Amino acid sequence: MSLIELAKSLHNCQRCKLSALGRSQVVFGVGNPHASIMFVGEAPGFNEDQKGEPFVGAAGKLLNDLLLSAGLSRDQIYIANVIKCRPPNNRDPEPDEVETCKPFLLQQIQLIRPKLVCTLGNWATQTLLERKVGITKVKAQAFYMKDFVIFPLLHPAAALHQGNLLDTLKEDFKKLKEFLDRHSQPVNPESTSPAPPALNIEAPQPAQMDLFGS
């Protein structure tokens, strides 16, 4: 199945109760289908639900600025959410909704095959790490999974709600840039297209892989 076929199969999804709770449309994801870097948020908000694209409201504008600070642009990456439909009043996703939608996120990752997945906020981070961890404990660190690296970041919306987190978020994107700089292969200077960065990420030695100190 291709990414386009997966999107079509979810076009009018009725698999969970969110389909009957006021969503306008399924917000599948957007960006470069061959991206080496993928960003995953929590769920669509009001603007995303209206437009059918992730991160188009105020949090999206902030994300665009943060991407630029890390030397990235939206046409180089792919952006999706754990949940594809807007929960009523932007409430947190419920466990059954996450369980229903998670397989489609995993399929997106499988089809795009990014080397690096940046999770934005608690929900995306816990869903992909499959551990109950607070974002502040794990943010701006690289976690080596079987097929890709997870790099958790605060959700841009959190920085909008709590202005004191904005500097932290900017600092974390600086760390993301440092990580990318360490693992990027030189881009062909003659290329004019916004090709995704070519990443070459080797897992550290097994002794370093005890990520949670357990």
Coordinates of N, CA and C in Angstrom, one line a residue:
M1 N 0.8 -1.2 0.0 CA 0.0 0.0 0.0 C 0.9 1.3 0.0
S2 N 0.5 2.2 -0.8 CA 1.2 3.5 -0.8 C 0.7 4.5 0.2
L3 N 1.4 5.6 0.4 CA 0.9 6.6 1.3 C -0.4 7.2 0.9
I4 N -0.6 7.4 -0.4 CA -1.8 7.9 -1.0 C -3.0 7.0 -0.8
E5 N -2.7 5.7 -1.0 CA -3.8 4.7 -0.8 C -4.2 4.6 0.7
L6 N -3.2 4.7 1.6 CA -3.5 4.7 3.0 C -4.4 5.9 3.4
A7 N -4.0 7.1 2.8 CA -4.8 8.3 3.1 C -6.2 8.1 2.6
K8 N -6.4 7.5 1.4 CA -7.7 7.3 0.8 C -8.5 6.4 1.7
S9 N -7.9 5.4 2.2 CA -8.6 4.4 3.0 C -9.1 5.0 4.4
L10 N -8.5 6.1 4.8 CA -8.9 6.7 6.0 C -9.8 8.0 5.8
H11 N -10.1 8.2 4.5 CA -10.7 9.5 4.1 C -12.0 9.8 5.0
N12 N -12.8 8.8 5.2 CA -14.0 9.1 6.0 C -14.1 8.1 7.1
C13 N -13.0 7.9 7.8 CA -12.8 6.9 8.8 C -13.9 7.0 9.9
Q14 N -14.5 5.8 10.2 CA -15.6 5.7 11.2 C -15.1 4.7 12.4
R15 N -13.8 4.5 12.5 CA -13.4 3.4 13.4 C -13.5 3.7 14.9
C16 N -13.5 5.0 15.2 CA -13.7 5.4 16.6 C -14.7 6.4 16.8
K17 N -15.0 6.8 18.1 CA -16.1 7.7 18.4 C -15.9 9.1 17.9
L18 N -14.6 9.5 17.6 CA -14.3 10.8 17.2 C -15.0 11.2 15.9
S19 N -15.3 10.1 15.1 CA -16.0 10.4 13.8 C -17.4 11.0 14.0
A20 N -18.0 10.8 15.2 CA -19.3 11.3 15.5 C -19.3 12.4 16.5
L21 N -18.1 12.9 16.8 CA -18.0 14.0 17.8 C -17.6 15.4 17.2
G22 N -18.0 15.6 16.0 CA -17.9 16.9 15.5 C -16.6 17.2 14.6
R23 N -15.9 16.2 14.3 CA -14.7 16.5 13.4 C -15.2 16.9 12.0
S24 N -14.5 17.8 11.3 CA -14.8 18.1 9.9 C -14.3 17.1 8.9
Q25 N -13.1 16.7 9.2 CA -12.4 15.8 8.2 C -11.2 15.1 8.9
V26 N -10.8 14.0 8.3 CA -9.6 13.3 8.8 C -8.4 14.1 8.4
V27 N -7.5 14.3 9.3 CA -6.2 15.1 9.0 C -5.1 14.0 8.9
F28 N -4.8 13.6 7.7 CA -3.9 12.5 7.6 C -2.4 12.8 7.8
G29 N -1.9 13.8 7.2 CA -0.5 14.2 7.3 C -0.1 14.9 6.0
V30 N 1.0 15.5 6.0 CA 1.4 16.3 4.9 C 3.0 16.4 4.8
G31 N 3.5 16.5 3.6 CA 4.9 16.8 3.5 C 5.6 15.9 2.5
N32 N 6.9 15.7 2.6 CA 7.7 15.0 1.7 C 7.6 13.5 1.9
P33 N 7.0 12.7 1.0 CA 6.8 11.3 1.2 C 8.1 10.5 1.3
H34 N 9.2 11.1 1.0 CA 10.5 10.4 1.1 C 11.4 11.1 2.2
A35 N 10.7 11.8 3.1 CA 11.5 12.5 4.1 C 12.3 11.6 5.0
S36 N 13.5 12.1 5.3 CA 14.3 11.4 6.3 C 14.0 11.8 7.7
I37 N 13.3 12.9 7.8 CA 12.9 13.4 9.2 C 11.3 13.6 9.2
M38 N 10.7 13.0 10.2 CA 9.3 13.1 10.4 C 9.0 13.7 11.7
F39 N 8.0 14.6 11.8 CA 7.5 15.2 13.0 C 6.1 14.6 13.3
V40 N 5.9 14.2 14.6 CA 4.6 13.7 15.0 C 4.1 14.4 16.2
G41 N 2.9 15.0 16.0 CA 2.2 15.7 17.1 C 1.1 14.8 17.7
E42 N 0.2 15.5 18.4 CA -0.8 14.8 19.2 C -2.1 14.5 18.4
A43 N -2.8 15.6 18.1 CA -4.1 15.5 17.4 C -4.3 16.8 16.7
P44 N -5.2 16.9 15.7 CA -5.5 18.1 15.0 C -6.3 19.1 16.0
G45 N -6.0 20.4 15.9 CA -6.8 21.4 16.6 C -7.9 21.9 15.6
F46 N -8.4 23.1 16.0 CA -9.5 23.7 15.2 C -9.1 24.0 13.8
N47 N -7.9 24.7 13.7 CA -7.4 25.1 12.3 C -7.1 23.9 11.5
E48 N -6.5 22.9 12.1 CA -6.1 21.7 11.3 C -7.3 21.0 10.8
D49 N -8.3 20.9 11.7 CA -9.6 20.2 11.3 C -10.3 21.0 10.2
Q50 N -10.2 22.3 10.1 CA -10.8 23.1 9.1 C -10.0 22.9 7.8
K51 N -8.7 22.9 7.8 CA -7.9 22.9 6.6 C -7.5 21.5 6.2
G52 N -7.5 20.6 7.1 CA -7.1 19.2 6.7 C -5.6 19.0 6.7
E53 N -4.9 19.9 7.4 CA -3.4 19.7 7.4 C -3.0 19.9 8.9
P54 N -1.9 19.1 9.3 CA -1.4 19.3 10.7 C -0.6 20.6 10.8
F55 N -0.7 21.2 12.0 CA 0.1 22.3 12.3 C 0.0 23.5 11.4
V56 N -1.2 24.0 11.3 CA -1.5 25.2 10.4 C -1.9 26.4 11.3
G57 N -2.2 26.3 12.6 CA -2.6 27.4 13.4 C -1.4 28.1 14.0
A58 N -1.6 28.7 15.1 CA -0.5 29.4 15.8 C 0.7 28.5 16.1
A59 N 0.4 27.3 16.6 CA 1.5 26.3 16.9 C 2.2 26.0 15.6
G60 N 1.5 25.9 14.5 CA 2.2 25.6 13.2 C 3.1 26.7 12.8
K61 N 2.7 28.0 13.0 CA 3.6 29.1 12.6 C 4.9 29.1 13.5
L62 N 4.7 28.8 14.8 CA 5.8 28.6 15.7 C 6.7 27.5 15.2
L63 N 6.1 26.4 14.8 CA 6.9 25.2 14.4 C 7.7 25.6 13.1
N64 N 7.1 26.3 12.2 CA 7.8 26.8 11.0 C 9.1 27.6 11.4
D65 N 9.0 28.5 12.3 CA 10.1 29.3 12.8 C 11.2 28.4 13.4
L66 N 10.7 27.4 14.2 CA 11.7 26.5 14.9 C 12.4 25.6 13.8
L67 N 11.6 25.2 12.8 CA 12.2 24.4 11.8 C 13.3 25.2 11.1
L68 N 13.0 26.4 10.8 CA 14.1 27.3 10.1 C 15.3 27.4 11.0
S69 N 15.1 27.5 12.3 CA 16.2 27.6 13.2 C 17.1 26.4 13.2
A70 N 16.5 25.2 12.8 CA 17.2 24.0 12.8 C 17.7 23.7 11.3
G71 N 17.5 24.7 10.4 CA 18.0 24.5 9.1 C 17.1 23.6 8.2
L72 N 15.8 23.5 8.6 CA 14.8 22.7 7.9 C 13.7 23.5 7.4
S73 N 13.0 23.0 6.4 CA 11.8 23.6 5.9 C 10.7 22.6 5.8
R74 N 9.4 23.0 5.7 CA 8.3 22.1 5.7 C 8.3 21.1 4.5
D75 N 8.9 21.6 3.4 CA 8.8 20.7 2.2 C 9.9 19.7 2.3
Q76 N 10.8 19.7 3.3 CA 11.8 18.6 3.4 C 11.3 17.5 4.4
I77 N 10.3 17.8 5.2 CA 10.0 16.9 6.2 C 8.5 16.4 6.0
Y78 N 8.1 15.4 6.8 CA 6.7 15.0 6.8 C 6.1 15.2 8.2
I79 N 4.9 15.7 8.3 CA 4.3 16.0 9.6 C 3.0 15.2 9.7
A80 N 2.8 14.5 10.8 CA 1.5 13.8 11.0 C 1.2 13.9 12.5
N81 N 0.0 13.4 12.9 CA -0.4 13.3 14.3 C -0.6 11.9 14.7
V82 N -0.6 11.6 16.0 CA -1.0 10.3 16.5 C -2.4 10.1 16.2
I83 N -3.3 11.0 16.5 CA -4.7 11.0 16.2 C -5.0 11.8 15.0
K84 N -5.8 11.2 14.1 CA -6.1 11.9 12.8 C -7.4 12.8 12.8
C85 N -8.2 12.7 13.9 CA -9.4 13.5 14.0 C -9.3 14.4 15.2
R86 N -9.9 15.6 15.1 CA -9.9 16.5 16.2 C -10.8 16.0 17.4
P87 N -10.2 15.9 18.6 CA -11.1 15.6 19.8 C -11.9 16.8 20.1
P88 N -13.1 16.7 20.6 CA -14.0 17.8 21.0 C -13.3 18.8 21.9
N89 N -13.4 20.1 21.6 CA -12.8 21.1 22.5 C -11.3 20.9 22.7
N90 N -10.6 20.2 21.8 CA -9.2 20.0 21.9 C -8.8 19.2 23.2
R91 N -9.7 18.4 23.7 CA -9.4 17.6 24.9 C -8.3 16.6 24.5
D92 N -7.6 16.0 25.5 CA -6.6 15.0 25.3 C -7.3 13.8 24.6
P93 N -6.5 13.1 23.7 CA -7.0 11.8 23.2 C -7.3 10.8 24.3
E94 N -8.2 10.0 24.1 CA -8.5 8.9 25.1 C -7.8 7.6 24.6
P95 N -7.5 6.7 25.6 CA -6.7 5.5 25.3 C -7.3 4.7 24.1
D96 N -8.6 4.6 24.0 CA -9.2 3.8 22.9 C -9.0 4.5 21.6
E97 N -9.0 5.8 21.6 CA -8.7 6.6 20.3 C -7.3 6.4 19.9
V98 N -6.4 6.4 20.8 CA -4.9 6.2 20.5 C -4.7 4.8 19.9
E99 N -5.3 3.8 20.6 CA -5.2 2.4 20.1 C -5.7 2.2 18.7
T100 N -6.8 2.9 18.4 CA -7.5 2.8 17.1 C -6.6 3.4 16.0
C101 N -6.0 4.6 16.4 CA -5.3 5.4 15.3 C -3.8 5.0 15.2
K102 N -3.2 4.5 16.3 CA -1.8 4.3 16.3 C -1.3 3.4 15.1
P103 N -2.0 2.3 14.7 CA -1.5 1.5 13.6 C -1.4 2.3 12.3
F104 N -2.2 3.3 12.1 CA -2.1 4.1 10.9 C -0.8 5.0 10.9
L105 N -0.5 5.5 12.1 CA 0.7 6.3 12.3 C 1.9 5.4 12.0
L106 N 1.9 4.2 12.6 CA 3.0 3.2 12.3 C 3.1 2.9 10.9
Q107 N 2.0 2.8 10.2 CA 2.0 2.5 8.7 C 2.6 3.7 8.0
Q108 N 2.3 4.9 8.4 CA 2.9 6.1 7.8 C 4.4 6.1 7.9
I109 N 4.8 5.8 9.1 CA 6.3 5.7 9.4 C 6.9 4.6 8.5
Q110 N 6.3 3.5 8.4 CA 6.8 2.4 7.6 C 6.9 2.7 6.1
L111 N 5.9 3.5 5.6 CA 5.9 3.8 4.2 C 6.9 5.0 3.9
I112 N 7.1 5.9 4.8 CA 8.0 7.0 4.6 C 9.4 6.6 4.9
R113 N 9.6 5.8 5.9 CA 10.9 5.3 6.3 C 11.9 6.4 6.7
P114 N 11.4 7.3 7.6 CA 12.3 8.3 8.1 C 13.5 7.7 9.0
K115 N 14.6 8.4 9.0 CA 15.7 7.9 9.9 C 15.5 8.5 11.3
L116 N 14.8 9.7 11.3 CA 14.6 10.4 12.6 C 13.1 10.8 12.7
V117 N 12.5 10.5 13.9 CA 11.1 10.9 14.2 C 11.2 11.8 15.4
C118 N 10.8 13.0 15.2 CA 10.7 14.0 16.3 C 9.3 14.0 16.8
T119 N 9.1 13.6 18.0 CA 7.8 13.5 18.7 C 7.6 14.8 19.4
L120 N 6.4 15.4 19.2 CA 6.1 16.7 19.8 C 5.1 16.5 20.9
G121 N 5.6 16.7 22.2 CA 4.8 16.6 23.3 C 4.6 15.2 23.9
N122 N 3.9 15.1 25.0 CA 3.8 13.8 25.8 C 3.2 12.7 25.0
W123 N 2.0 13.0 24.3 CA 1.3 11.9 23.7 C 2.0 11.2 22.6
A124 N 2.6 12.0 21.7 CA 3.4 11.4 20.6 C 4.6 10.6 21.2
T125 N 5.2 11.2 22.2 CA 6.5 10.6 22.7 C 6.1 9.3 23.4
Q126 N 5.1 9.3 24.2 CA 4.7 8.0 24.9 C 4.2 7.0 24.0
T127 N 3.5 7.4 22.9 CA 2.9 6.4 22.0 C 4.0 5.7 21.2
L128 N 5.1 6.4 20.8 CA 6.1 5.8 20.0 C 7.2 5.1 20.9
L129 N 7.5 5.7 22.0 CA 8.5 5.1 22.9 C 7.8 3.9 23.7
E130 N 6.5 3.9 23.7 CA 5.7 2.8 24.4 C 6.1 2.8 25.9
R131 N 6.3 3.9 26.4 CA 6.6 4.0 27.9 C 5.9 5.3 28.4
K132 N 5.5 5.2 29.7 CA 4.9 6.4 30.3 C 6.0 7.3 30.9
V133 N 6.4 8.2 30.0 CA 7.5 9.1 30.5 C 7.1 10.5 30.3
G134 N 7.5 11.4 31.2 CA 7.2 12.8 31.0 C 8.2 13.4 29.9
I135 N 7.6 14.3 29.1 CA 8.4 14.9 28.0 C 9.6 15.6 28.6
T136 N 9.5 16.3 29.7 CA 10.6 17.1 30.3 C 11.8 16.2 30.6
K137 N 11.5 14.9 30.9 CA 12.6 14.0 31.3 C 13.4 13.5 30.1
V138 N 12.7 13.4 28.9 CA 13.3 12.8 27.8 C 13.6 13.7 26.6
K139 N 13.1 15.0 26.7 CA 13.2 15.9 25.5 C 14.7 16.1 25.1
A140 N 14.8 16.4 23.8 CA 16.1 16.7 23.2 C 17.2 15.7 23.4
Q141 N 16.8 14.4 23.5 CA 17.7 13.3 23.5 C 17.3 12.3 22.4
A142 N 18.3 11.6 21.9 CA 18.1 10.6 20.9 C 17.9 9.2 21.5
F143 N 16.8 8.6 21.1 CA 16.4 7.2 21.5 C 16.5 6.3 20.3
Y144 N 17.4 5.3 20.3 CA 17.6 4.5 19.2 C 16.6 3.3 19.2
M145 N 15.6 3.3 18.3 CA 14.7 2.2 18.1 C 15.2 1.3 17.0
K146 N 14.4 0.3 16.7 CA 14.9 -0.7 15.8 C 15.1 -0.1 14.4
D147 N 14.2 0.7 13.9 CA 14.2 1.2 12.5 C 14.5 2.7 12.4
F148 N 14.4 3.4 13.5 CA 14.6 4.9 13.4 C 15.0 5.4 14.8
V149 N 15.4 6.7 14.8 CA 15.7 7.3 16.1 C 14.5 8.2 16.5
I150 N 14.2 8.2 17.8 CA 13.1 9.1 18.2 C 13.8 10.3 19.0
F151 N 13.4 11.5 18.6 CA 14.0 12.7 19.3 C 12.8 13.5 19.8
P152 N 12.5 13.3 21.1 CA 11.3 14.0 21.7 C 11.6 15.5 21.8
L153 N 10.5 16.3 21.6 CA 10.6 17.8 21.8 C 9.3 18.2 22.5
L154 N 9.3 19.3 23.1 CA 8.1 19.9 23.7 C 7.1 20.2 22.5
H155 N 5.9 20.2 22.8 CA 4.9 20.6 21.8 C 4.9 22.1 21.6
P156 N 4.9 22.7 20.4 CA 4.9 24.1 20.3 C 3.7 24.8 21.0
A157 N 2.6 24.1 21.0 CA 1.4 24.7 21.7 C 1.7 24.9 23.2
A158 N 2.5 24.0 23.8 CA 2.8 24.2 25.2 C 3.5 25.5 25.4
A159 N 4.4 25.9 24.5 CA 5.2 27.1 24.6 C 4.3 28.3 24.4
L160 N 3.2 28.1 23.6 CA 2.3 29.3 23.4 C 1.5 29.5 24.6
H161 N 1.1 28.4 25.3 CA 0.3 28.5 26.5 C 1.2 29.0 27.7
Q162 N 2.4 28.5 27.8 CA 3.3 28.9 28.9 C 4.6 29.5 28.3
G163 N 4.5 30.9 28.2 CA 5.6 31.6 27.5 C 7.0 31.3 28.0
N164 N 7.1 30.8 29.3 CA 8.4 30.5 29.9 C 9.1 29.3 29.2
L165 N 8.2 28.5 28.5 CA 8.8 27.3 27.8 C 9.4 27.6 26.5
L166 N 9.1 28.8 26.0 CA 9.6 29.2 24.6 C 11.1 29.1 24.5
D167 N 11.8 29.6 25.4 CA 13.3 29.6 25.4 C 13.8 28.1 25.4
T168 N 13.1 27.3 26.2 CA 13.5 25.9 26.3 C 13.3 25.2 25.0
L169 N 12.2 25.5 24.4 CA 11.9 24.9 23.1 C 12.9 25.3 22.0
K170 N 13.2 26.6 22.0 CA 14.3 27.1 21.1 C 15.6 26.4 21.3
E171 N 15.9 26.2 22.6 CA 17.2 25.5 23.0 C 17.2 24.1 22.5
D172 N 16.0 23.4 22.6 CA 15.9 22.0 22.2 C 16.0 21.9 20.7
F173 N 15.5 22.9 19.9 CA 15.7 22.8 18.5 C 17.1 23.1 18.1
K174 N 17.8 23.8 18.9 CA 19.2 24.0 18.7 C 20.0 22.7 18.9
K175 N 19.5 21.9 19.9 CA 20.1 20.6 20.1 C 19.8 19.6 18.9
L176 N 18.6 19.8 18.4 CA 18.2 19.0 17.2 C 19.1 19.3 16.0
K177 N 19.4 20.6 15.8 CA 20.2 21.0 14.7 C 21.6 20.4 14.9
E178 N 22.1 20.5 16.2 CA 23.5 19.9 16.4 C 23.5 18.4 16.1
F179 N 22.4 17.7 16.5 CA 22.2 16.3 16.2 C 22.2 16.0 14.6
L180 N 21.5 16.9 13.9 CA 21.4 16.7 12.5 C 22.7 17.0 11.8
D181 N 23.4 18.1 12.3 CA 24.7 18.4 11.8 C 25.7 17.3 12.0
R182 N 25.6 16.6 13.1 CA 26.6 15.5 13.3 C 26.3 14.3 12.4
H183 N 25.0 14.1 12.0 CA 24.6 12.9 11.3 C 24.2 13.2 9.8
S184 N 24.4 14.4 9.3 CA 24.0 14.7 7.9 C 25.1 14.5 7.0
Q185 N 24.8 13.9 5.8 CA 25.8 13.8 4.8 C 25.8 15.1 4.0
P186 N 26.9 15.5 3.4 CA 26.9 16.8 2.7 C 25.9 16.8 1.5
V187 N 25.1 17.9 1.4 CA 24.2 18.0 0.3 C 24.9 18.3 -1.0
N188 N 24.4 17.8 -2.1 CA 25.0 18.1 -3.4 C 24.8 19.6 -3.7
P189 N 25.8 20.4 -3.8 CA 25.7 21.9 -3.9 C 25.0 22.3 -5.2
E190 N 25.0 21.4 -6.2 CA 24.4 21.7 -7.5 C 22.8 21.5 -7.5
S191 N 22.4 20.8 -6.4 CA 20.9 20.5 -6.3 C 20.2 21.7 -6.0
T192 N 19.1 22.0 -6.7 CA 18.3 23.2 -6.4 C 17.0 22.8 -5.7
S193 N 16.7 21.5 -5.7 CA 15.4 21.1 -5.1 C 15.6 21.0 -3.6
P194 N 14.5 21.2 -2.8 CA 14.6 21.1 -1.3 C 14.7 19.7 -0.9
A195 N 15.7 19.0 -1.2 CA 15.8 17.5 -0.9 C 15.9 17.4 0.6
P196 N 15.3 16.3 1.1 CA 15.5 16.1 2.6 C 16.9 15.8 2.9
P197 N 17.4 16.2 4.1 CA 18.8 16.0 4.5 C 19.1 14.5 4.4
A198 N 20.2 14.1 3.9 CA 20.6 12.7 3.9 C 21.2 12.4 5.3
L199 N 20.5 11.6 6.1 CA 21.0 11.3 7.4 C 21.7 9.9 7.5
N200 N 22.8 9.9 8.2 CA 23.5 8.6 8.4 C 23.6 8.4 9.9
I201 N 22.7 7.7 10.5 CA 22.7 7.6 12.0 C 23.0 6.2 12.4
E202 N 24.2 6.0 13.0 CA 24.6 4.7 13.6 C 24.2 4.6 15.0
A203 N 23.6 3.5 15.4 CA 23.3 3.3 16.8 C 24.6 3.2 17.7
P204 N 24.5 3.8 18.9 CA 25.7 3.7 19.7 C 25.9 2.3 20.2
Q205 N 27.1 2.0 20.8 CA 27.4 0.7 21.3 C 26.3 0.2 22.3
P206 N 26.0 -1.1 22.4 CA 25.0 -1.6 23.3 C 25.1 -1.0 24.7
A207 N 26.3 -0.8 25.2 CA 26.4 -0.4 26.6 C 25.8 1.0 26.8
Q208 N 25.6 1.8 25.7 CA 25.0 3.1 25.8 C 23.5 3.1 25.6
M209 N 23.0 1.9 25.3 CA 21.6 1.9 24.9 C 20.6 1.7 26.0
D210 N 21.1 1.7 27.3 CA 20.1 1.6 28.4 C 19.5 2.9 28.7
L211 N 18.5 3.3 27.8 CA 18.0 4.6 27.7 C 17.4 5.2 29.0
F212 N 16.7 4.3 29.7 CA 16.0 4.8 30.9 C 16.6 4.5 32.2
G213 N 17.9 4.1 32.1 CA 18.6 3.8 33.3 C 18.0 2.6 34.1
S214 N 17.2 1.7 33.5 CA 16.6 0.7 34.2 C 17.4 -0.6 34.0

